[in-house]
């Protein structure tokens, strides 16, 4: 919460600033008591102070259809995502949990939010009731049924009463998962499965050690999408372990019968349950470094067996994170839950990867230690999240944005000068295309959040784009494009590399030590022109000979274009919309192409792939390449058309239901698009510092800034019908641009949008 007298017209700075993740600061400004009253009153209607934002979050949104989200317990950007697994593989089960399934196989500590590839599901526990210690649980007793009416999902908390009578509750800290089992039987058996695998994941090694009657530790190594993934854990039980058995015959470690090493160990731990206290609490910490790191994480974050305490702390962390945007008076009551759930989903990734003591496993597989009280992050879905998720972090969490940029830079230095494409648990998955670490780093630097030596950054930007012995980038440099007869996804790679080069050009131009390189990268940023065919009016795959690849159908989904067709990459030039407009023949021509893009149905001979969902004409909101396109109507002076489409997406393609996402969540990008668009602006080109205005869903928005000021946006006369902007004021003065700027947000500007139901207005 930030109270700022700037809004009261007093130019003395901020008296009290409570910025989440920081302590209360009393700044030494001599303000009289009357000024303090004015100061407090300037916050208006107690914005954010008395609102419980967590009540608007529904973690079950996206757990059905194609969203691939998980409903379990975590904290903002936490290493642990403790959530139920149905125990099945397949596209629907990528997040471990699929809402239509009513069976649970266990509760594991790591999950991915809305990705297109399934991995993790590490350190899985499952409670089983027994009437006596001698009762033998059948080995085929793997899954237990449940009903959704006995299920609850909240921020930092998940609970379900299984049909076997056991109530399971989950909560989390940054590195720890805490489970509480409530049972009516006299004996509780807990299965710890280090062999459970789903989708791409497979176990390569595991270890278990019985430390004492209340404590175990170990590790699970696996391979899959995350290559050579190493997870260490340390678990404490609130009751003594009465019996400990291991499936199969593992090796003893150093002839110690309390230590077991083997492929995919499965342990059975029995506990006697007293009627006076029918609960067992299990606290488990993770580490990517070693078991000592996991034990230290547990000692630092969950030293007690007080489940309710950790649940309350998790809820408070979410309250603080969600309160960084106070959005009020939406066009309908339903948008509150959709908005704050979208903000919640946006804050699940990237995940903290360093331990509480600052150690982390690097891309070189060596153990590194952070020099300051920073955090190292992993789980970067960069092809997706550079577009809206990271721009959101730069506004709401500048310190985290800086740490994320530094995490990418450190990864590149540990990875022979190559910045990551899609990194997870100290490994490069190589998934997707482009080197979109580059825009994430450049954006954080340009916005003043990431304060690092520009020469160090430039070395990595250059080595990433120019490192030899890589066919794609070698051909891209030599020919000016990626040829279709040398690799797949060639057209998309050309477009994405051009954007990365534009980021480097801008970074170099603004830093004297690298300025001489700016022109070369600015030239490469025009590479998209090499694959534009004026005859067809599309970007097309091109052969090394310079000829167009045949046949060509702009509606077809081929190996030349990443998860899209030529229509969906037609506007993929965020960094140079003026140049794109010129290629198309001017503003009027580009406007007609936009109309066709949103108005042309898919021909009957084209089968839509699984990632083409949320279709409006050829626009696929369920995937990322065209997320910015509706805002391009601003560039052709027809903003009302974009506003109409944006409002349609906001109100039709996001719902407060398990199937409420129209595409993969993709580690926050789908939801970050909603957050920005519901606020009324969007970063078409994230590194530009411009945010195109659209069609907000809330009358009042306040976003506290780290400098103590408060950015405000007011949408006058807003309603479901009044979706178009008639005029704009900034700080009380008429405003004639289609966008607001980063500096206006950071300086605490007041943006006023005057809404109307009539189309045809262009305020700039």
XYZ file of C-alpha atoms in Angstrom:
764
model
C 0.000 0.000 0.000
C 1.390 3.401 -0.921
C -0.019 6.673 0.414
C 1.322 9.520 -1.662
C 0.799 13.242 -1.230
C 1.616 13.800 -4.900
C -2.055 13.179 -5.621
C -3.022 15.796 -3.095
C -0.934 18.351 -4.921
C 1.803 18.500 -2.264
C 5.240 18.167 -3.813
C 7.072 16.755 -0.809
C 7.192 13.095 -1.757
C 5.731 10.121 0.056
C 5.172 9.960 3.814
C 4.493 6.253 4.234
C 5.268 3.635 1.626
C 4.415 0.005 2.122
C 5.456 -1.799 -1.018
C 4.903 -5.561 -0.891
C 8.047 -7.629 -0.316
C 9.614 -4.633 1.435
C 9.426 -3.298 4.962
C 7.457 -0.258 6.093
C 9.474 2.840 5.377
C 9.022 6.174 7.121
C 10.589 8.804 4.941
C 11.843 11.912 6.753
C 9.644 14.580 5.205
C 8.266 17.289 7.532
C 4.593 17.093 6.849
C 2.111 18.645 9.229
C -0.791 16.690 10.669
C -3.255 18.385 8.340
C -1.151 17.339 5.370
C -1.216 13.789 6.647
C -5.021 13.875 6.661
C -4.988 15.163 3.115
C -2.432 12.522 2.254
C -4.601 9.695 3.486
C -7.696 11.098 1.839
C -5.985 11.233 -1.548
C -6.175 7.451 -1.699
C -9.859 8.004 -2.472
C -12.137 5.175 -1.514
C -9.553 3.233 0.553
C -8.314 1.694 -2.658
C -6.781 -1.659 -1.898
C -6.700 -1.145 1.869
C -9.833 -3.086 2.778
C -10.206 -5.303 -0.285
C -9.478 -9.005 0.044
C -8.182 -9.646 -3.452
C -7.624 -13.348 -2.787
C -11.375 -13.985 -2.665
C -11.574 -13.123 -6.360
C -9.129 -15.865 -7.398
C -10.391 -19.197 -8.704
C -7.406 -21.515 -9.343
C -9.714 -24.027 -11.057
C -10.025 -21.725 -14.076
C -8.082 -23.324 -16.910
C -8.000 -26.849 -15.474
C -10.434 -28.067 -18.151
C -10.261 -27.996 -21.963
C -6.965 -26.531 -23.261
C -5.816 -24.266 -20.402
C -3.540 -26.891 -18.791
C -3.341 -25.098 -15.438
C -3.053 -26.765 -12.033
C -5.275 -25.978 -9.007
C -2.796 -26.643 -6.211
C -0.964 -24.540 -3.642
C 1.912 -22.196 -4.383
C 3.087 -18.667 -3.600
C 4.022 -15.967 -6.124
C 6.872 -17.287 -8.308
C 7.455 -20.124 -5.814
C 9.725 -23.087 -6.460
C 7.035 -25.422 -5.076
C 3.698 -26.012 -6.814
C 2.042 -28.641 -4.612
C -0.925 -29.986 -6.558
C -2.937 -33.156 -7.217
C -2.071 -35.519 -10.061
C -4.664 -37.681 -11.787
C -1.909 -40.132 -12.695
C -2.557 -40.205 -16.435
C -0.520 -39.013 -19.396
C -1.630 -37.101 -22.462
C -2.272 -33.563 -23.645
C -5.112 -33.031 -21.178
C -2.885 -34.009 -18.248
C 0.124 -31.797 -18.960
C -0.368 -29.890 -15.689
C -0.924 -33.172 -13.834
C -4.596 -32.455 -13.187
C -7.541 -32.452 -15.620
C -10.863 -31.296 -14.218
C -13.106 -33.930 -15.899
C -11.068 -36.704 -14.254
C -12.285 -37.642 -10.765
C -9.367 -39.838 -9.681
C -6.242 -38.746 -7.823
C -2.968 -40.677 -7.783
C -1.069 -38.382 -5.438
C 0.130 -34.894 -4.635
C 3.445 -33.846 -6.146
C 5.537 -30.745 -5.544
C 6.390 -29.444 -9.032
C 4.127 -28.574 -11.955
C 4.027 -26.425 -15.073
C 1.296 -23.885 -15.685
C -0.274 -24.211 -19.101
C 2.630 -25.410 -21.211
C 2.391 -27.509 -24.345
C 4.736 -30.172 -23.001
C 4.385 -32.213 -19.826
C 7.132 -32.608 -17.259
C 8.031 -32.371 -13.530
C 5.464 -33.985 -11.096
C 8.282 -34.545 -8.591
C 8.171 -35.948 -5.038
C 4.644 -37.375 -4.988
C 2.871 -38.331 -1.740
C -0.411 -40.255 -1.392
C -2.287 -41.029 1.862
C -4.009 -44.399 2.333
C -6.140 -45.348 5.328
C -5.740 -48.721 7.069
C -7.680 -50.341 9.871
C -4.559 -51.938 11.368
C -0.787 -51.882 10.885
C -0.888 -55.400 9.429
C -3.394 -54.572 6.706
C -1.724 -54.920 3.310
C -2.561 -52.299 0.704
C -2.787 -53.855 -2.765
C -0.013 -52.709 -5.079
C -2.603 -51.872 -7.726
C -4.184 -49.384 -5.311
C -2.845 -46.427 -7.221
C -5.682 -43.943 -7.685
C -8.515 -42.828 -5.397
C -11.763 -41.250 -6.496
C -13.075 -37.877 -5.352
C -15.904 -35.495 -6.063
C -15.501 -31.844 -7.039
C -18.148 -30.955 -4.458
C -15.566 -31.994 -1.836
C -12.804 -29.893 -3.371
C -11.638 -26.330 -2.627
C -8.957 -24.267 -4.373
C -7.817 -20.862 -3.122
C -4.670 -18.762 -3.302
C -1.977 -20.772 -1.540
C -4.403 -23.505 -0.494
C -5.994 -26.633 -1.952
C -8.199 -29.176 -0.180
C -10.055 -32.304 -1.184
C -11.856 -35.024 0.720
C -11.053 -38.260 -1.063
C -13.741 -40.904 -1.340
C -11.644 -43.115 0.968
C -12.514 -40.638 3.737
C -9.151 -38.877 3.984
C -9.132 -35.094 3.827
C -6.045 -33.676 2.142
C -5.030 -30.036 2.558
C -2.099 -28.401 0.797
C -0.311 -25.098 1.280
C 3.141 -23.797 0.413
C 6.021 -21.446 1.086
C 8.569 -20.415 -1.530
C 10.591 -23.637 -1.230
C 8.288 -25.873 0.823
C 5.074 -27.777 0.449
C 3.010 -28.481 3.561
C 0.364 -31.202 3.569
C -2.180 -32.006 6.246
C -4.044 -35.301 6.192
C -7.127 -35.824 8.370
C -8.236 -39.450 8.744
C -10.714 -41.489 10.762
C -8.837 -44.788 10.533
C -6.346 -45.872 13.172
C -3.415 -46.220 10.772
C -2.349 -43.937 7.974
C -0.001 -45.188 5.297
C 1.729 -42.562 3.165
C 3.175 -43.649 -0.134
C 6.147 -41.575 -1.279
C 6.603 -42.312 -4.961
C 9.877 -41.269 -6.553
C 9.111 -43.432 -9.568
C 5.867 -41.769 -10.686
C 6.183 -40.434 -14.217
C 3.796 -38.780 -16.627
C 4.088 -37.463 -20.149
C 7.706 -36.613 -21.067
C 9.137 -37.256 -17.618
C 11.101 -40.370 -16.612
C 13.039 -41.203 -13.468
C 16.785 -41.850 -13.825
C 17.853 -42.205 -10.181
C 16.554 -41.726 -6.657
C 17.635 -41.901 -3.047
C 15.896 -42.085 0.324
C 17.347 -41.724 3.799
C 15.525 -42.282 7.064
C 17.179 -39.625 9.248
C 15.109 -40.167 12.396
C 11.587 -41.162 13.368
C 10.193 -37.872 12.050
C 12.470 -37.034 9.123
C 13.480 -38.345 5.723
C 15.471 -36.863 2.868
C 16.539 -37.838 -0.609
C 16.489 -36.928 -4.241
C 14.822 -37.705 -7.527
C 16.780 -37.313 -10.766
C 14.877 -37.386 -14.013
C 15.115 -36.693 -17.697
C 12.524 -35.418 -20.096
C 11.753 -31.944 -21.284
C 13.951 -30.762 -18.401
C 17.198 -32.577 -19.157
C 19.174 -34.003 -16.250
C 16.775 -32.537 -13.706
C 17.949 -32.923 -10.114
C 15.544 -32.345 -7.239
C 16.574 -32.831 -3.625
C 14.060 -32.905 -0.784
C 13.823 -32.966 2.996
C 10.571 -33.991 4.703
C 9.441 -33.727 8.314
C 6.401 -35.573 9.739
C 4.419 -34.324 12.720
C 4.000 -37.917 13.977
C 6.676 -40.585 14.375
C 7.113 -43.091 11.568
C 6.000 -46.470 12.923
C 6.969 -48.530 9.924
C 9.143 -47.812 6.860
C 9.331 -50.170 3.870
C 10.648 -49.874 0.328
C 9.228 -51.536 -2.769
C 11.679 -53.765 -4.629
C 15.213 -54.344 -3.331
C 17.250 -51.150 -3.596
C 20.920 -50.820 -2.826
C 21.924 -49.756 0.641
C 24.132 -46.674 0.698
C 27.452 -47.468 2.387
C 25.886 -50.560 4.011
C 23.590 -48.254 5.974
C 20.113 -49.819 6.186
C 18.567 -46.370 6.641
C 19.810 -45.153 3.253
C 18.450 -46.499 -0.009
C 19.570 -45.839 -3.560
C 17.818 -47.216 -6.602
C 15.888 -46.500 -9.734
C 12.521 -45.008 -8.874
C 12.155 -45.831 -5.180
C 8.676 -46.144 -3.689
C 8.457 -45.919 0.106
C 5.576 -46.808 2.426
C 5.471 -44.978 5.749
C 2.936 -45.949 8.412
C 1.675 -43.715 11.233
C -0.574 -44.484 14.198
C -3.415 -41.972 14.385
C -4.790 -41.073 17.806
C -8.482 -40.224 18.052
C -7.605 -37.074 19.962
C -5.600 -35.776 17.002
C -6.536 -37.350 13.697
C -4.120 -35.336 11.560
C -0.668 -35.808 10.097
C 1.270 -32.801 8.775
C 4.070 -33.323 6.281
C 6.443 -30.456 5.528
C 8.690 -30.971 2.500
C 11.342 -28.589 1.204
C 12.914 -28.761 -2.247
C 16.319 -27.728 -3.530
C 18.043 -27.851 -6.889
C 21.418 -27.942 -5.133
C 21.569 -30.748 -2.555
C 19.813 -32.323 0.423
C 21.555 -29.926 2.776
C 20.013 -27.057 0.833
C 16.579 -28.630 1.131
C 17.035 -29.103 4.900
C 18.089 -25.472 5.250
C 15.097 -24.302 3.208
C 12.801 -26.258 5.521
C 14.444 -24.826 8.630
C 14.184 -21.272 7.282
C 10.626 -21.375 5.942
C 8.694 -24.142 7.728
C 10.325 -24.953 11.069
C 7.012 -25.841 12.761
C 4.124 -28.207 12.066
C 1.585 -25.398 12.055
C -0.328 -25.873 8.793
C -2.764 -23.017 9.444
C 0.098 -20.597 9.991
C 1.665 -21.386 6.624
C -1.701 -21.237 4.926
C -2.273 -17.755 6.350
C 1.222 -16.648 5.324
C 0.681 -17.909 1.778
C -2.615 -16.062 1.572
C -0.928 -12.878 2.813
C 1.785 -13.166 0.161
C -0.889 -13.449 -2.499
C -2.829 -10.538 -1.038
C 0.267 -8.365 -1.239
C 1.044 -9.455 -4.797
C -2.502 -9.056 -6.087
C -2.908 -5.666 -4.417
C -0.314 -4.191 -6.727
C -3.242 -3.540 -9.038
C -6.468 -2.179 -7.593
C -9.128 -2.524 -10.281
C -12.626 -1.367 -9.287
C -16.125 -1.029 -10.723
C -15.907 -3.483 -13.582
C -18.447 -3.616 -16.382
C -20.020 -6.606 -14.607
C -19.415 -8.479 -11.328
C -17.951 -11.503 -13.132
C -14.894 -9.624 -14.377
C -13.438 -9.257 -10.863
C -12.820 -12.992 -10.527
C -11.603 -13.390 -14.098
C -9.230 -10.431 -13.729
C -7.651 -11.376 -10.418
C -7.397 -15.023 -11.424
C -5.597 -13.863 -14.568
C -3.244 -11.791 -12.419
C -2.740 -14.835 -10.163
C -1.917 -17.067 -13.142
C 0.488 -14.423 -14.447
C 2.502 -14.649 -11.218
C 3.148 -18.407 -11.138
C 6.188 -18.289 -13.444
C 9.121 -17.896 -13.714
C 9.913 -19.805 -10.541
C 12.538 -19.127 -7.898
C 15.410 -21.575 -8.369
C 17.931 -20.442 -5.768
C 17.892 -21.761 -2.226
C 17.330 -19.643 0.865
C 21.122 -19.414 1.270
C 21.538 -18.031 -2.265
C 22.979 -21.170 -3.852
C 21.665 -22.537 -7.146
C 22.626 -25.052 -9.809
C 23.734 -23.236 -12.948
C 23.477 -24.052 -16.625
C 27.021 -25.445 -16.366
C 25.721 -27.851 -13.677
C 28.010 -26.214 -11.136
C 26.799 -24.746 -7.862
C 26.821 -20.942 -7.786
C 26.104 -18.547 -4.936
C 24.387 -15.198 -5.342
C 26.501 -12.329 -4.051
C 23.560 -10.285 -2.807
C 20.113 -10.919 -1.386
C 18.753 -11.605 -4.844
C 16.905 -14.593 -6.281
C 17.775 -16.780 -9.243
C 14.885 -17.851 -11.472
C 14.095 -20.663 -13.853
C 11.051 -21.822 -15.903
C 11.210 -19.185 -18.640
C 8.730 -19.757 -21.466
C 10.237 -16.861 -23.390
C 8.620 -17.207 -26.831
C 5.350 -16.681 -24.999
C 6.069 -14.474 -22.025
C 8.270 -11.733 -23.486
C 5.116 -10.299 -25.073
C 3.046 -9.388 -22.003
C 4.066 -11.314 -18.869
C 7.534 -9.793 -18.499
C 6.267 -6.283 -19.321
C 3.776 -6.806 -16.487
C 6.548 -7.818 -14.064
C 8.518 -4.686 -14.961
C 5.562 -2.564 -13.875
C 4.487 -4.510 -10.791
C 7.672 -6.212 -9.564
C 10.728 -4.211 -10.685
C 13.075 -6.044 -8.317
C 11.928 -9.427 -9.569
C 12.191 -8.230 -13.184
C 15.811 -7.297 -12.490
C 16.532 -10.688 -10.923
C 14.899 -12.465 -13.848
C 17.053 -10.539 -16.320
C 20.157 -11.328 -14.284
C 19.128 -15.005 -14.163
C 19.024 -15.081 -17.958
C 22.371 -13.312 -18.237
C 23.962 -15.706 -15.737
C 22.533 -18.676 -17.647
C 24.077 -17.349 -20.866
C 27.478 -16.894 -19.263
C 27.335 -20.440 -17.880
C 26.114 -21.772 -21.242
C 29.091 -20.847 -23.436
C 27.691 -17.457 -24.338
C 24.233 -18.614 -25.427
C 21.196 -17.055 -23.778
C 18.373 -19.506 -23.135
C 15.351 -20.170 -25.314
C 13.193 -22.099 -22.799
C 14.962 -22.899 -19.535
C 13.782 -25.089 -16.682
C 15.597 -26.492 -13.633
C 19.099 -25.484 -14.815
C 18.554 -26.927 -18.285
C 17.797 -25.676 -21.766
C 14.790 -27.417 -23.266
C 15.401 -25.856 -26.695
C 11.647 -25.541 -27.140
C 10.266 -22.895 -29.497
C 12.269 -20.347 -31.485
C 14.069 -17.028 -31.357
C 16.261 -15.815 -28.516
C 13.668 -13.962 -26.535
C 15.844 -13.700 -23.474
C 17.087 -10.688 -25.441
C 13.903 -8.566 -25.294
C 13.366 -9.539 -21.644
C 16.855 -8.357 -20.688
C 16.739 -5.235 -22.858
C 13.304 -4.232 -21.577
C 14.322 -4.552 -17.923
C 17.485 -2.561 -18.618
C 15.804 0.219 -20.614
C 13.166 0.687 -17.930
C 15.798 1.181 -15.272
C 14.963 -1.963 -13.316
C 18.030 -3.998 -14.322
C 21.093 -1.915 -13.546
C 24.008 -3.835 -14.985
C 27.182 -3.088 -16.931
C 25.978 -2.643 -20.539
C 29.216 -4.111 -21.912
C 28.536 -7.354 -20.047
C 25.016 -7.472 -21.474
C 26.133 -6.587 -24.993
C 28.702 -9.391 -25.042
C 25.954 -11.921 -24.428
C 23.496 -10.376 -26.887
C 26.135 -10.514 -29.618
C 27.459 -13.988 -28.833
C 23.918 -15.370 -28.754
C 22.987 -14.034 -32.176
C 26.367 -14.536 -33.854
C 27.766 -17.727 -32.373
C 28.940 -19.880 -35.290
C 28.235 -23.536 -36.097
C 24.490 -23.077 -35.843
C 22.823 -23.617 -39.186
C 19.827 -21.356 -38.599
C 21.652 -18.223 -37.510
C 24.578 -18.789 -39.884
C 22.191 -18.839 -42.843
C 20.220 -15.956 -41.395
C 23.382 -13.813 -41.325
C 24.586 -14.968 -44.721
C 21.342 -14.821 -46.705
C 19.361 -12.322 -44.676
C 16.707 -14.944 -43.855
C 16.431 -18.565 -42.713
C 15.959 -20.803 -45.790
C 13.107 -23.304 -45.782
C 15.163 -26.100 -47.375
C 17.699 -26.066 -44.509
C 15.502 -26.209 -41.421
C 11.926 -26.295 -40.202
C 9.971 -23.257 -38.944
C 12.144 -21.144 -41.236
C 9.688 -18.302 -41.833
C 8.922 -17.880 -38.130
C 12.600 -17.998 -37.216
C 13.371 -15.217 -39.668
C 10.652 -13.024 -38.149
C 11.650 -13.781 -34.546
C 15.377 -13.240 -35.161
C 14.539 -9.901 -36.760
C 12.759 -8.840 -33.578
C 15.707 -9.925 -31.422
C 18.064 -7.958 -33.679
C 15.840 -4.889 -33.297
C 16.205 -5.195 -29.527
C 19.994 -5.398 -29.806
C 20.057 -2.417 -32.175
C 18.103 -0.297 -29.713
C 20.244 -1.403 -26.786
C 23.446 -0.639 -28.713
C 22.203 2.761 -29.870
C 21.538 3.844 -26.286
C 24.890 2.675 -24.900
C 27.989 4.459 -26.105
C 30.279 1.461 -25.662
C 28.191 -0.555 -28.113
C 26.804 2.186 -30.363
C 28.952 1.264 -33.357
C 27.133 -2.060 -33.614
C 23.699 -0.475 -33.724
C 23.502 0.043 -37.499
C 24.400 -3.573 -38.285
C 21.682 -4.914 -36.036
C 19.193 -2.345 -37.271
C 19.873 -3.680 -40.759
C 19.233 -7.272 -39.649
C 16.030 -6.115 -37.939
C 14.686 -5.533 -41.457
C 15.127 -9.232 -42.305
C 11.356 -9.658 -42.334
C 11.358 -7.755 -45.634
C 13.365 -10.572 -47.261
C 10.491 -13.022 -46.822
C 7.637 -10.716 -47.834
C 6.045 -11.553 -51.172
C 4.272 -8.499 -52.655
C 2.460 -10.695 -55.167
C 0.638 -12.732 -52.523
C 0.758 -10.075 -49.787
C 2.144 -12.537 -47.237
C 5.384 -13.465 -45.577
C 6.393 -16.743 -47.209
C 8.972 -19.485 -46.714
C 11.918 -18.956 -49.034
C 14.497 -21.416 -50.359
C 18.264 -20.901 -50.177
C 18.208 -20.242 -53.934
C 16.057 -17.191 -53.345
C 12.939 -18.785 -54.825
C 9.652 -19.035 -52.970
C 8.803 -22.453 -51.625
C 5.850 -24.068 -53.385
C 3.044 -24.815 -52.922
C 1.869 -21.990 -50.681
C -1.473 -21.650 -48.936
C -1.706 -18.869 -46.300
C -4.349 -20.858 -44.397
C -2.256 -24.005 -44.142
C -0.318 -25.038 -41.054
C 3.060 -26.291 -42.241
C 6.523 -27.120 -40.939
C 7.697 -23.702 -42.122
C 5.723 -21.685 -39.565
C 5.748 -22.247 -35.816
C 2.332 -23.276 -34.477
C 0.674 -20.838 -36.876
C -0.123 -20.153 -40.498
C 0.949 -17.322 -42.797
C -2.081 -15.277 -41.791
C -1.101 -15.394 -38.114
C 2.480 -14.298 -38.838
C 1.387 -11.565 -41.265
C 1.561 -8.907 -38.548
C 4.558 -10.327 -36.664
C 6.646 -7.153 -36.949
C 6.017 -5.525 -33.567
C 9.247 -3.530 -33.736
C 8.550 -1.846 -37.089
C 4.850 -1.389 -37.753
C 5.617 1.605 -39.968
C 7.836 -0.575 -42.133
C 5.146 -3.251 -42.250
C 2.566 -0.660 -43.248
C 4.826 0.475 -46.080
C 5.191 -3.097 -47.340
C 1.424 -3.440 -47.387
C 0.939 -0.234 -49.341
C 0.014 2.236 -46.635
C -2.428 2.685 -43.774
C -5.605 2.067 -45.763
C -4.224 -1.146 -47.224
C -3.075 -2.349 -43.805
C -6.516 -1.572 -42.388
C -8.117 -3.742 -45.081
C -5.702 -6.574 -44.270
C -6.615 -6.296 -40.597
C -10.315 -6.477 -41.500
C -9.651 -9.601 -43.557
C -7.529 -11.114 -40.804
C -10.317 -10.924 -38.244
C -13.104 -11.590 -40.729
C -11.908 -14.497 -42.872
C -13.055 -17.954 -41.721
C -10.894 -21.032 -42.046
C -11.628 -22.915 -45.294
C -13.147 -26.352 -44.991
C -10.039 -28.085 -46.354
C -7.937 -26.860 -43.406
C -7.933 -28.866 -40.172
C -7.211 -26.602 -37.215
C -4.387 -27.922 -35.007
C -4.730 -28.160 -31.251
C -3.024 -24.807 -30.678
C -5.376 -22.848 -32.950
C -8.143 -22.105 -30.483
C -10.005 -18.941 -29.618
C -10.412 -18.218 -33.326
C -11.794 -14.934 -34.657
C -11.358 -15.218 -38.390
C -7.676 -16.119 -38.723
C -6.804 -14.649 -35.334
C -5.972 -17.417 -32.833
C -6.092 -16.023 -29.308
C -5.165 -19.427 -27.886
C -1.627 -18.949 -29.182
C 0.826 -16.087 -28.935
C 2.015 -14.831 -32.371
C -0.988 -12.598 -33.006
C -1.715 -11.423 -29.455
C -0.834 -7.836 -30.348
C -2.682 -7.594 -33.657
C -6.002 -6.078 -32.505
C -4.033 -3.107 -31.186
C -2.615 -2.429 -34.657
C -5.905 -0.778 -35.564
C -4.504 2.153 -33.596
C -1.704 2.398 -36.159
C -4.191 2.870 -39.010
C -6.326 5.421 -37.131
C -9.281 3.062 -36.658
C -9.049 2.358 -32.912
C -12.744 1.572 -32.506
C -12.322 -1.594 -34.567
C -9.551 -2.821 -32.319
C -11.560 -1.894 -29.228
C -14.497 -3.954 -30.439
C -12.340 -7.022 -31.004
C -10.471 -6.576 -27.718
C -13.738 -6.328 -25.790
C -15.002 -9.436 -27.585
C -11.902 -11.398 -26.596
C -12.089 -10.200 -23.002
C -15.750 -11.078 -22.553
C -16.123 -14.192 -24.710
C -12.813 -16.060 -24.484
C -12.199 -15.814 -20.712
C -14.717 -17.269 -18.260
C -15.019 -18.092 -14.562
C -15.250 -21.828 -15.216
C -12.735 -24.686 -15.345
C -12.798 -24.409 -19.166
C -12.466 -20.630 -18.922
C -9.232 -20.309 -20.931
C -9.349 -20.612 -24.698
C -5.740 -21.802 -25.036
C -2.641 -22.904 -23.170
C -1.894 -20.580 -20.280
C 1.782 -20.723 -21.357
C 3.367 -19.753 -18.042
C 1.329 -16.588 -17.656
C 1.187 -15.073 -21.139
C -2.480 -15.787 -21.872
C -3.471 -14.289 -18.537
C -1.048 -11.365 -18.764
C -2.736 -10.403 -22.052
C -6.033 -10.273 -20.159
C -4.575 -8.237 -17.287
C -3.166 -5.571 -19.583
C -6.195 -5.474 -21.871
C -8.669 -5.300 -18.989
C -6.695 -2.331 -17.642
C -7.070 -0.649 -21.029
C -3.565 -0.752 -22.535
C -1.114 -3.279 -24.009
C 2.638 -3.414 -24.913
C 2.607 -4.160 -28.659
C 6.395 -3.796 -28.691
C 7.580 -4.448 -25.123
C 10.949 -2.718 -25.477
C 9.468 0.488 -26.907
C 8.019 1.724 -23.619
C 4.694 2.382 -25.374
C 1.360 0.818 -24.400
C -1.425 1.090 -26.964
C -4.828 2.061 -25.573
C -7.716 -0.343 -26.074
C -10.975 -1.004 -24.233
C -10.820 -1.269 -20.417
C -13.115 -3.324 -18.203
C -12.814 -1.201 -15.027
C -13.781 2.364 -14.246
C -10.952 2.883 -11.793
C -7.455 1.397 -11.788
C -4.620 2.322 -9.440
C -1.120 0.869 -9.585
C 1.309 1.942 -6.818
C 4.825 2.644 -8.095
C 8.076 1.896 -6.251
C 8.904 5.614 -6.142
C 5.835 6.246 -3.988
C 3.632 7.631 -6.724
C 0.422 6.049 -7.965
C -0.529 5.531 -11.585
C -4.270 5.945 -12.132
C -6.562 5.210 -15.038
C -10.175 6.342 -14.988
C -12.665 5.249 -17.644
C -15.588 7.670 -17.554
C -19.038 6.464 -18.706
C -17.729 2.902 -19.040
C -20.266 0.120 -19.577
C -20.759 -3.014 -21.619
C -21.975 -0.841 -24.499
C -19.633 2.086 -23.948
C -16.516 0.271 -25.092
C -14.968 2.862 -27.433
C -12.680 5.740 -26.484
C -14.022 9.123 -27.531
C -11.292 11.284 -26.007
C -8.352 11.075 -23.609
C -6.812 13.296 -20.976
C -3.527 12.819 -19.152
C -3.075 14.783 -15.942
C -6.079 16.856 -16.856
C -4.864 17.888 -20.304
C -6.211 16.685 -23.687
C -4.056 13.872 -25.041
C -3.630 13.010 -28.698
C -1.577 9.845 -28.889
C -2.783 6.282 -29.335
C -0.557 5.076 -26.510
C 0.606 5.885 -23.024
C 4.239 5.534 -22.004
C 6.404 3.810 -19.437
C 7.448 7.183 -18.029
C 3.818 8.188 -17.528
C 3.141 4.993 -15.602
C 6.246 5.305 -13.427
C 5.726 9.004 -12.738
C 2.186 8.395 -11.491
C 0.191 9.986 -14.293
C -3.602 10.098 -14.234
C -5.010 8.815 -17.529
C -8.673 9.560 -18.194
C -10.559 7.759 -20.943
C -13.942 9.145 -21.942
C -15.955 6.220 -23.274
C -18.831 6.086 -25.749
C -21.012 3.512 -27.498
C -20.474 5.167 -30.870
C -17.860 3.895 -33.280
C -15.738 6.106 -35.491
C -13.900 8.230 -32.932
C -10.150 8.744 -33.215
C -8.790 10.919 -30.419
C -5.226 11.222 -31.759
